[in-house]
Amino acid sequence: MATQIMPSPGARGSTPGDSIPAIRLVGLQKRFGDVVAVDGIDLDVAEGEFFSMLGPSGSGKTTTLRMIAGFERPSGGRIELHGQEVEDLPPFERNVNTVFQDYALFPHMSVADNVGYGLLVRKVPKPERGRRVSEALAMVRLGGYERRRPSQLSGGQRQRVALARALINRPRVLLLDEPLGALDLKLREEMQIELKTIQRDVAITFIYVTHDQEEALTMSDRIAVFNHGRIEQVGSPADVYERPATAFVAGFVGTSNLLSGEAARAVLGADGTYTVRPEKIRLAGIEDPVGDDETSALGRITEVIYLGSDTRYIVALDAGGSLVVTQQNLETSSTEALARQGDRVRLVWKRQHSLPVQGG
Amino acid sequence: MTTARAPLEGSPGISRRLQTALYRHRAAQILLLLAPPVGWFGVIYLGSLAILFVSAFWYLDPLTSAIRHDFTLANFQLLLGSSVYRTVALRTIGVAAIVTLLDIALAFPIAFFMARVATGRLRAALFALVLLPLWTSYLVRVYAWRVILGKGGPLDWFFGLIGLPDVSLGYSDLSMVIVFTYLWLPYMILPIFAGLERIPTSLLEASADLGARSGMTFRRVVLPLVVPSVAAGSIFTFSLTLGDYITPQLVSNTQFIGNVVYESQGVVGNVPLAAAFATVPVLVMGVFLLLMRRLGAFEAL
């Protein structure tokens, strides 16, 4: 509190420098009986960052978020909020707020009472409360909805109320637990942009839990990829997508396109596990020339999936294994694309796009 | 596939044709389903209630002691005019209200513990304990309380043990209230339990997250959400007390509406007067149900 360092909303990519992190997790653990949900996590999140925790269900991301909020007590390790240890503090004494997956709006209260709840609890006088409720609702573009009940709102509107209810308390960190999970695709994409805009405006640290890699890539300054209660990689969206550290990250963020063992030796002439992004691969004729800086592999198209703007080809390699290739439908029609099933092809990609990863 | 289809292609059997007809005529389907309960409710239940109301306007011929089927308001004039009947009615309603309030006070912590604290086996065990008394006869339980509260019973013994004088609640209004409260407690615990269990944990977490301590969360979130369940439980405790006549007879010296009705028609044979007095709890219950509906009791049931 005493030495408030200016928030740096644009703290993209790189780990923060000398300032005190908004959140620091040290060796954080959580066990439920015999099950280890979170298995020793170390993490720093900078002030003002939009930080995503990405991972499949059961990877420990939500449990980590709930420990930061104070709903779960860690089995081991430390949680620091702006340098203050908080593991032993109840939720109501932590300066963080949460947007819940199911929104958790109070069904017996109006929208205004829901949004103003945090101020009511903190005994903020009524006139100021009313003013701030109107402001918060205007921010999420729900002005005029004060007297409605949550049951009279659509999913997207409830989501905004939940957001306004959390932000009105001006927390230093906002925790979001898959807040867009229940919305349909179109609305989700709109809300992603809106959330990002709001975050930039309020300059509050956002911790965003999601299992949707696209969502994480779209909105985040940095992403932590969770798997089996551990963090596999922390980095900017570009880091995580273009330079996945492990086979798991390569597969979870993007399409799992792995070459390992025999196939890796035959195609790349090297041991280990490698990943190639499907959009980096070109489909060529068997006899087409291959450049010096390129790798190529022969195979047969076993499956063609037409996706509108793109077509996805699954190619079984002669060397073993299979790769997914995505091609934009610039000139190809769907009939042409679908007719290629069973064709023998040569896959060509730049050598620099074969990325070594751990595991696999 | 082909074998499963075969019956369709042959000439349809009676049962198949009936099913098709029912499928096409939804109204017939609903009618068939509801005929027995509607018949029962409409004819037997509402019918007897109607007869009760009608007979309340008949009177007993003072000379022959025969029931005259002529319209009169005499029964109601007697009931309203006589302080005895008024006292009995007010006592019945008052005790029903007190019992309901006591049951709410007792049931809430138990239901809260069962719904929000206990899990697994402990919760199952508590459930069994709450329901166990309902497997025993009502009479056995009332007589058991007579022993407990009676002169020289366990209660007096216990009071003696801690150095207090005998209370000998034996036959009193207090012992009647105690026994009623005990009898109907499960009917209050179960709806409140269900109501508390229905509250999503995330609502309580959200309240704490927004800065509310447990007391505040309870007052602002839990309590308003279980009001309908409490109202639902109150319907049980209130109506069961209102209609009872055995417990007052066994553990107190006072009379309930039920006792007066019982005596009027059984001992004196004045069925019209009994019917007139019996409309009082019906009316009280009607008003009570309207009140409880405003609290959302019917959504909670």
Tab-separated table of C-alpha atoms in Angstrom, chain B:
chain	number	residue	atom	x	y	z
B	1	MET	CA	-33.871	-53.724	-37.971
B	2	THR	CA	-36.210	-55.648	-40.230
B	3	THR	CA	-37.454	-57.936	-37.472
B	4	ALA	CA	-38.199	-55.002	-35.208
B	5	ARG	CA	-40.283	-53.428	-37.909
B	6	ALA	CA	-42.326	-56.460	-38.805
B	7	PRO	CA	-45.323	-55.827	-36.500
B	8	LEU	CA	-45.869	-52.421	-38.062
B	9	GLU	CA	-46.376	-53.876	-41.479
B	10	GLY	CA	-48.887	-56.532	-40.389
B	11	SER	CA	-52.384	-55.622	-39.251
B	12	PRO	CA	-52.121	-53.558	-36.069
B	13	GLY	CA	-53.233	-55.186	-32.823
B	14	ILE	CA	-55.818	-53.670	-30.494
B	15	SER	CA	-53.272	-52.361	-28.004
B	16	ARG	CA	-51.213	-50.788	-30.769
B	17	ARG	CA	-54.282	-49.109	-32.234
B	18	LEU	CA	-55.245	-47.825	-28.776
B	19	GLN	CA	-51.769	-46.443	-28.247
B	20	THR	CA	-51.855	-44.703	-31.609
B	21	ALA	CA	-55.228	-43.187	-30.810
B	22	LEU	CA	-53.923	-41.937	-27.475
B	23	TYR	CA	-50.835	-40.556	-29.144
B	24	ARG	CA	-52.973	-38.578	-31.553
B	25	HIS	CA	-55.407	-37.290	-28.943
B	26	ARG	CA	-53.408	-35.758	-26.148
B	27	ALA	CA	-56.540	-34.653	-24.313
B	28	ALA	CA	-57.715	-38.255	-24.042
B	29	GLN	CA	-54.310	-39.234	-22.736
B	30	ILE	CA	-54.408	-36.586	-20.021
B	31	LEU	CA	-57.998	-37.434	-19.130
B	32	LEU	CA	-57.168	-41.108	-18.723
B	33	LEU	CA	-54.209	-40.283	-16.525
B	34	LEU	CA	-56.058	-37.851	-14.293
B	35	ALA	CA	-59.454	-39.548	-14.045
B	36	PRO	CA	-58.776	-41.501	-10.822
B	37	PRO	CA	-57.200	-38.674	-8.786
B	38	VAL	CA	-59.635	-36.069	-10.099
B	39	GLY	CA	-62.547	-38.374	-9.320
B	40	TRP	CA	-61.229	-38.968	-5.836
B	41	PHE	CA	-60.484	-35.339	-5.121
B	42	GLY	CA	-63.593	-33.907	-6.761
B	43	VAL	CA	-66.215	-36.305	-5.543
B	44	ILE	CA	-65.031	-37.686	-2.265
B	45	TYR	CA	-62.922	-34.892	-0.826
B	46	LEU	CA	-64.592	-31.756	-2.121
B	47	GLY	CA	-67.991	-33.452	-1.892
B	48	SER	CA	-67.662	-34.139	1.804
B	49	LEU	CA	-66.295	-30.667	2.377
B	50	ALA	CA	-69.388	-29.256	0.660
B	51	ILE	CA	-71.665	-31.368	2.813
B	52	LEU	CA	-69.807	-30.115	5.880
B	53	PHE	CA	-70.461	-26.506	4.871
B	54	VAL	CA	-74.093	-27.143	4.063
B	55	SER	CA	-74.764	-28.995	7.301
B	56	ALA	CA	-73.278	-26.105	9.261
B	57	PHE	CA	-76.490	-24.224	8.405
B	58	TRP	CA	-78.817	-26.943	9.678
B	59	TYR	CA	-79.873	-27.257	13.279
B	60	LEU	CA	-80.720	-29.726	15.973
B	61	ASP	CA	-84.363	-29.798	16.967
B	62	PRO	CA	-84.252	-29.154	20.740
B	63	LEU	CA	-87.294	-31.324	21.387
B	64	THR	CA	-86.674	-34.384	19.291
B	65	SER	CA	-82.841	-34.118	19.038
B	66	ALA	CA	-83.298	-34.766	15.324
B	67	ILE	CA	-81.370	-32.763	12.702
B	68	ARG	CA	-83.617	-30.310	10.851
B	69	HIS	CA	-82.492	-29.612	7.270
B	70	ASP	CA	-83.602	-25.982	7.337
B	71	PHE	CA	-81.392	-22.963	6.870
B	72	THR	CA	-80.300	-21.164	10.012
B	73	LEU	CA	-77.408	-18.990	11.171
B	74	ALA	CA	-77.955	-20.018	14.787
B	75	ASN	CA	-74.827	-22.182	14.971
B	76	PHE	CA	-72.576	-19.341	13.892
B	77	GLN	CA	-74.356	-16.889	16.176
B	78	LEU	CA	-73.737	-19.244	19.075
B	79	LEU	CA	-70.062	-19.691	18.153
B	80	LEU	CA	-69.445	-15.962	17.783
B	81	GLY	CA	-71.483	-15.000	20.809
B	82	SER	CA	-70.110	-17.464	23.329
B	83	SER	CA	-66.783	-16.627	24.933
B	84	VAL	CA	-66.112	-20.342	25.508
B	85	TYR	CA	-65.969	-21.122	21.810
B	86	ARG	CA	-63.990	-17.994	21.095
B	87	THR	CA	-61.394	-18.940	23.711
B	88	VAL	CA	-61.094	-22.458	22.318
B	89	ALA	CA	-60.617	-21.146	18.769
B	90	LEU	CA	-58.062	-18.518	19.787
B	91	ARG	CA	-56.193	-21.026	21.940
B	92	THR	CA	-55.986	-23.496	19.029
B	93	ILE	CA	-54.715	-20.853	16.607
B	94	GLY	CA	-52.316	-19.411	19.194
B	95	VAL	CA	-50.796	-22.771	20.081
B	96	ALA	CA	-50.441	-23.619	16.370
B	97	ALA	CA	-48.583	-20.334	15.847
B	98	ILE	CA	-46.308	-20.834	18.879
B	99	VAL	CA	-45.531	-24.407	17.855
B	100	THR	CA	-44.684	-23.228	14.335
B	101	LEU	CA	-42.309	-20.556	15.632
B	102	LEU	CA	-40.624	-22.998	18.041
B	103	ASP	CA	-40.226	-25.535	15.251
B	104	ILE	CA	-38.615	-22.946	12.995
B	105	ALA	CA	-36.178	-22.029	15.762
B	106	LEU	CA	-35.303	-25.669	16.460
B	107	ALA	CA	-35.277	-26.920	12.888
B	108	PHE	CA	-33.071	-24.219	11.407
B	109	PRO	CA	-29.773	-25.101	13.083
B	110	ILE	CA	-30.376	-28.820	12.589
B	111	ALA	CA	-31.261	-28.399	8.915
B	112	PHE	CA	-28.333	-26.026	8.416
B	113	PHE	CA	-25.928	-28.522	9.920
B	114	MET	CA	-27.348	-31.343	7.793
B	115	ALA	CA	-27.330	-29.368	4.551
B	116	ARG	CA	-24.151	-27.317	4.813
B	117	VAL	CA	-21.810	-29.002	7.268
B	118	ALA	CA	-22.472	-32.747	7.472
B	119	THR	CA	-21.555	-34.959	4.551
B	120	GLY	CA	-21.747	-38.629	3.657
B	121	ARG	CA	-22.465	-40.954	6.548
B	122	LEU	CA	-23.049	-38.277	9.152
B	123	ARG	CA	-25.716	-36.693	6.979
B	124	ALA	CA	-27.349	-40.070	6.320
B	125	ALA	CA	-27.319	-40.844	10.054
B	126	LEU	CA	-28.920	-37.481	10.865
B	127	PHE	CA	-31.555	-38.100	8.231
B	128	ALA	CA	-32.378	-41.447	9.819
B	129	LEU	CA	-32.597	-39.812	13.252
B	130	VAL	CA	-34.955	-37.125	11.991
B	131	LEU	CA	-37.195	-39.616	10.225
B	132	LEU	CA	-37.063	-42.408	12.794
B	133	PRO	CA	-39.855	-41.014	15.024
B	134	LEU	CA	-42.189	-41.009	12.024
B	135	TRP	CA	-41.953	-44.789	11.881
B	136	THR	CA	-43.481	-45.020	15.359
B	137	SER	CA	-47.132	-44.512	16.144
B	138	TYR	CA	-48.137	-41.005	16.989
B	139	LEU	CA	-49.906	-42.274	20.116
B	140	VAL	CA	-46.825	-44.083	21.378
B	141	ARG	CA	-44.823	-40.888	21.084
B	142	VAL	CA	-47.424	-38.791	22.897
B	143	TYR	CA	-47.666	-41.348	25.707
B	144	ALA	CA	-43.876	-41.427	25.927
B	145	TRP	CA	-43.936	-37.690	26.508
B	146	ARG	CA	-46.595	-38.157	29.159
B	147	VAL	CA	-44.167	-40.380	31.014
B	148	ILE	CA	-41.288	-37.960	30.546
B	149	LEU	CA	-43.264	-34.917	31.701
B	150	GLY	CA	-45.433	-36.650	34.317
B	151	LYS	CA	-45.123	-36.448	38.090
B	152	GLY	CA	-41.971	-38.265	39.217
B	153	GLY	CA	-40.957	-38.786	35.624
B	154	PRO	CA	-37.485	-38.381	34.086
B	155	LEU	CA	-37.857	-34.602	33.828
B	156	ASP	CA	-38.636	-34.192	37.527
B	157	TRP	CA	-35.802	-36.592	38.330
B	158	PHE	CA	-33.404	-34.540	36.245
B	159	PHE	CA	-34.562	-31.293	37.840
B	160	GLY	CA	-34.063	-32.863	41.268
B	161	LEU	CA	-30.561	-33.909	40.232
B	162	ILE	CA	-29.512	-30.347	39.467
B	163	GLY	CA	-31.215	-29.082	42.598
B	164	LEU	CA	-34.394	-27.603	41.166
B	165	PRO	CA	-37.885	-28.186	42.512
B	166	ASP	CA	-40.295	-30.552	40.755
B	167	VAL	CA	-42.023	-28.924	37.841
B	168	SER	CA	-44.522	-31.703	37.162
B	169	LEU	CA	-45.507	-30.391	33.768
B	170	GLY	CA	-47.759	-33.437	33.505
B	171	TYR	CA	-50.977	-31.893	32.275
B	172	SER	CA	-50.470	-28.316	31.164
B	173	ASP	CA	-50.522	-26.004	28.206
B	174	LEU	CA	-46.720	-25.966	28.308
B	175	SER	CA	-46.441	-29.725	28.011
B	176	MET	CA	-48.918	-29.617	25.130
B	177	VAL	CA	-46.725	-27.091	23.311
B	178	ILE	CA	-43.622	-29.188	23.991
B	179	VAL	CA	-45.239	-32.345	22.630
B	180	PHE	CA	-46.613	-30.627	19.528
B	181	THR	CA	-43.256	-29.018	18.823
B	182	TYR	CA	-41.593	-32.404	19.086
B	183	LEU	CA	-44.203	-34.176	16.949
B	184	TRP	CA	-44.028	-31.871	13.944
B	185	LEU	CA	-40.328	-31.005	14.042
B	186	PRO	CA	-39.391	-33.377	11.162
B	187	TYR	CA	-41.943	-31.686	8.922
B	188	MET	CA	-40.093	-28.417	9.438
B	189	ILE	CA	-36.556	-29.812	9.227
B	190	LEU	CA	-37.031	-31.497	5.849
B	191	PRO	CA	-38.230	-28.488	3.797
B	192	ILE	CA	-35.629	-26.186	5.364
B	193	PHE	CA	-32.942	-28.780	4.688
B	194	ALA	CA	-34.047	-29.015	1.055
B	195	GLY	CA	-34.093	-25.229	0.740
B	196	LEU	CA	-30.618	-24.815	2.223
B	197	GLU	CA	-29.218	-27.588	0.112
B	198	ARG	CA	-30.542	-25.973	-3.049
B	199	ILE	CA	-28.510	-22.798	-2.489
B	200	PRO	CA	-25.494	-23.041	-4.796
B	201	THR	CA	-22.202	-22.888	-2.901
B	202	SER	CA	-21.000	-20.289	-5.389
B	203	LEU	CA	-23.561	-17.794	-3.998
B	204	LEU	CA	-22.025	-18.080	-0.541
B	205	GLU	CA	-18.553	-17.831	-2.019
B	206	ALA	CA	-19.582	-14.796	-4.062
B	207	SER	CA	-20.881	-13.093	-0.932
B	208	ALA	CA	-17.624	-13.750	0.945
B	209	ASP	CA	-15.671	-12.702	-2.132
B	210	LEU	CA	-17.491	-9.358	-2.144
B	211	GLY	CA	-16.442	-8.756	1.429
B	212	ALA	CA	-19.277	-10.165	3.542
B	213	ARG	CA	-18.478	-12.011	6.752
B	214	SER	CA	-20.442	-15.176	7.579
B	215	GLY	CA	-23.107	-13.328	9.576
B	216	MET	CA	-23.749	-10.915	6.746
B	217	THR	CA	-23.853	-13.707	4.157
B	218	PHE	CA	-26.365	-15.523	6.331
B	219	ARG	CA	-28.605	-12.490	6.735
B	220	ARG	CA	-28.421	-11.168	3.192
B	221	VAL	CA	-28.141	-14.334	1.103
B	222	VAL	CA	-29.049	-17.520	2.987
B	223	LEU	CA	-32.024	-16.272	4.964
B	224	PRO	CA	-33.941	-14.606	2.096
B	225	LEU	CA	-33.422	-17.689	-0.044
B	226	VAL	CA	-34.860	-20.110	2.527
B	227	VAL	CA	-37.900	-18.037	3.509
B	228	PRO	CA	-40.046	-20.013	1.028
B	229	SER	CA	-38.865	-23.291	2.553
B	230	VAL	CA	-39.607	-22.082	6.074
B	231	ALA	CA	-43.077	-21.052	4.885
B	232	ALA	CA	-43.558	-24.504	3.360
B	233	GLY	CA	-42.600	-26.166	6.636
B	234	SER	CA	-44.922	-23.795	8.506
B	235	ILE	CA	-47.853	-25.009	6.464
B	236	PHE	CA	-47.239	-28.499	7.852
B	237	THR	CA	-46.636	-27.565	11.485
B	238	PHE	CA	-49.460	-25.035	11.594
B	239	SER	CA	-52.100	-27.177	9.922
B	240	LEU	CA	-51.165	-30.344	11.806
B	241	THR	CA	-51.451	-28.520	15.133
B	242	LEU	CA	-54.634	-26.757	14.129
B	243	GLY	CA	-56.410	-30.012	13.316
B	244	ASP	CA	-55.175	-32.084	16.241
B	245	TYR	CA	-57.371	-33.168	19.147
B	246	ILE	CA	-55.542	-36.154	20.630
B	247	THR	CA	-52.469	-34.418	22.065
B	248	PRO	CA	-54.461	-31.757	23.983
B	249	GLN	CA	-56.543	-34.539	25.442
B	250	LEU	CA	-53.572	-36.678	26.486
B	251	VAL	CA	-51.100	-34.132	27.879
B	252	SER	CA	-53.220	-31.164	28.929
B	253	ASN	CA	-56.514	-30.184	30.456
B	254	THR	CA	-57.432	-27.795	27.688
B	255	GLN	CA	-59.588	-28.206	24.646
B	256	PHE	CA	-58.827	-27.586	21.008
B	257	ILE	CA	-61.351	-26.906	18.259
B	258	GLY	CA	-61.042	-30.586	17.367
B	259	ASN	CA	-62.052	-31.666	20.871
B	260	VAL	CA	-65.151	-29.486	20.826
B	261	VAL	CA	-66.112	-30.750	17.388
B	262	TYR	CA	-65.578	-34.310	18.536
B	263	GLU	CA	-67.748	-33.842	21.614
B	264	SER	CA	-70.465	-31.880	19.822
B	265	GLN	CA	-71.094	-34.589	17.318
B	266	GLY	CA	-70.039	-37.651	19.309
B	267	VAL	CA	-71.361	-36.952	22.791
B	268	VAL	CA	-74.134	-34.453	22.168
B	269	GLY	CA	-74.947	-35.478	18.626
B	270	ASN	CA	-75.153	-31.861	17.444
B	271	VAL	CA	-73.621	-32.436	14.009
B	272	PRO	CA	-74.601	-28.991	12.641
B	273	LEU	CA	-72.805	-27.177	15.462
B	274	ALA	CA	-69.769	-29.429	15.030
B	275	ALA	CA	-69.772	-28.671	11.310
B	276	ALA	CA	-70.049	-24.951	11.945
B	277	PHE	CA	-67.098	-25.011	14.339
B	278	ALA	CA	-65.095	-27.160	11.907
B	279	THR	CA	-65.295	-24.419	9.305
B	280	VAL	CA	-63.168	-22.205	11.566
B	281	PRO	CA	-59.894	-24.126	11.013
B	282	VAL	CA	-60.756	-24.412	7.319
B	283	LEU	CA	-61.035	-20.623	7.060
B	284	VAL	CA	-57.950	-20.015	9.217
B	285	MET	CA	-55.984	-22.425	7.052
B	286	GLY	CA	-57.193	-20.674	3.902
B	287	VAL	CA	-55.913	-17.325	5.164
B	288	PHE	CA	-52.677	-18.948	6.351
B	289	LEU	CA	-52.076	-20.571	2.961
B	290	LEU	CA	-52.590	-17.234	1.201
B	291	LEU	CA	-49.998	-15.655	3.496
B	292	MET	CA	-47.537	-18.475	2.934
B	293	ARG	CA	-48.064	-18.281	-0.795
B	294	ARG	CA	-46.936	-14.665	-0.709
B	295	LEU	CA	-43.736	-15.870	0.966
B	296	GLY	CA	-43.180	-18.297	-1.893
B	297	ALA	CA	-44.024	-21.496	-0.017
B	298	PHE	CA	-45.534	-23.203	-3.040
B	299	GLU	CA	-42.455	-22.681	-5.176
B	300	ALA	CA	-40.387	-24.313	-2.435
B	301	LEU	CA	-42.548	-27.423	-2.026
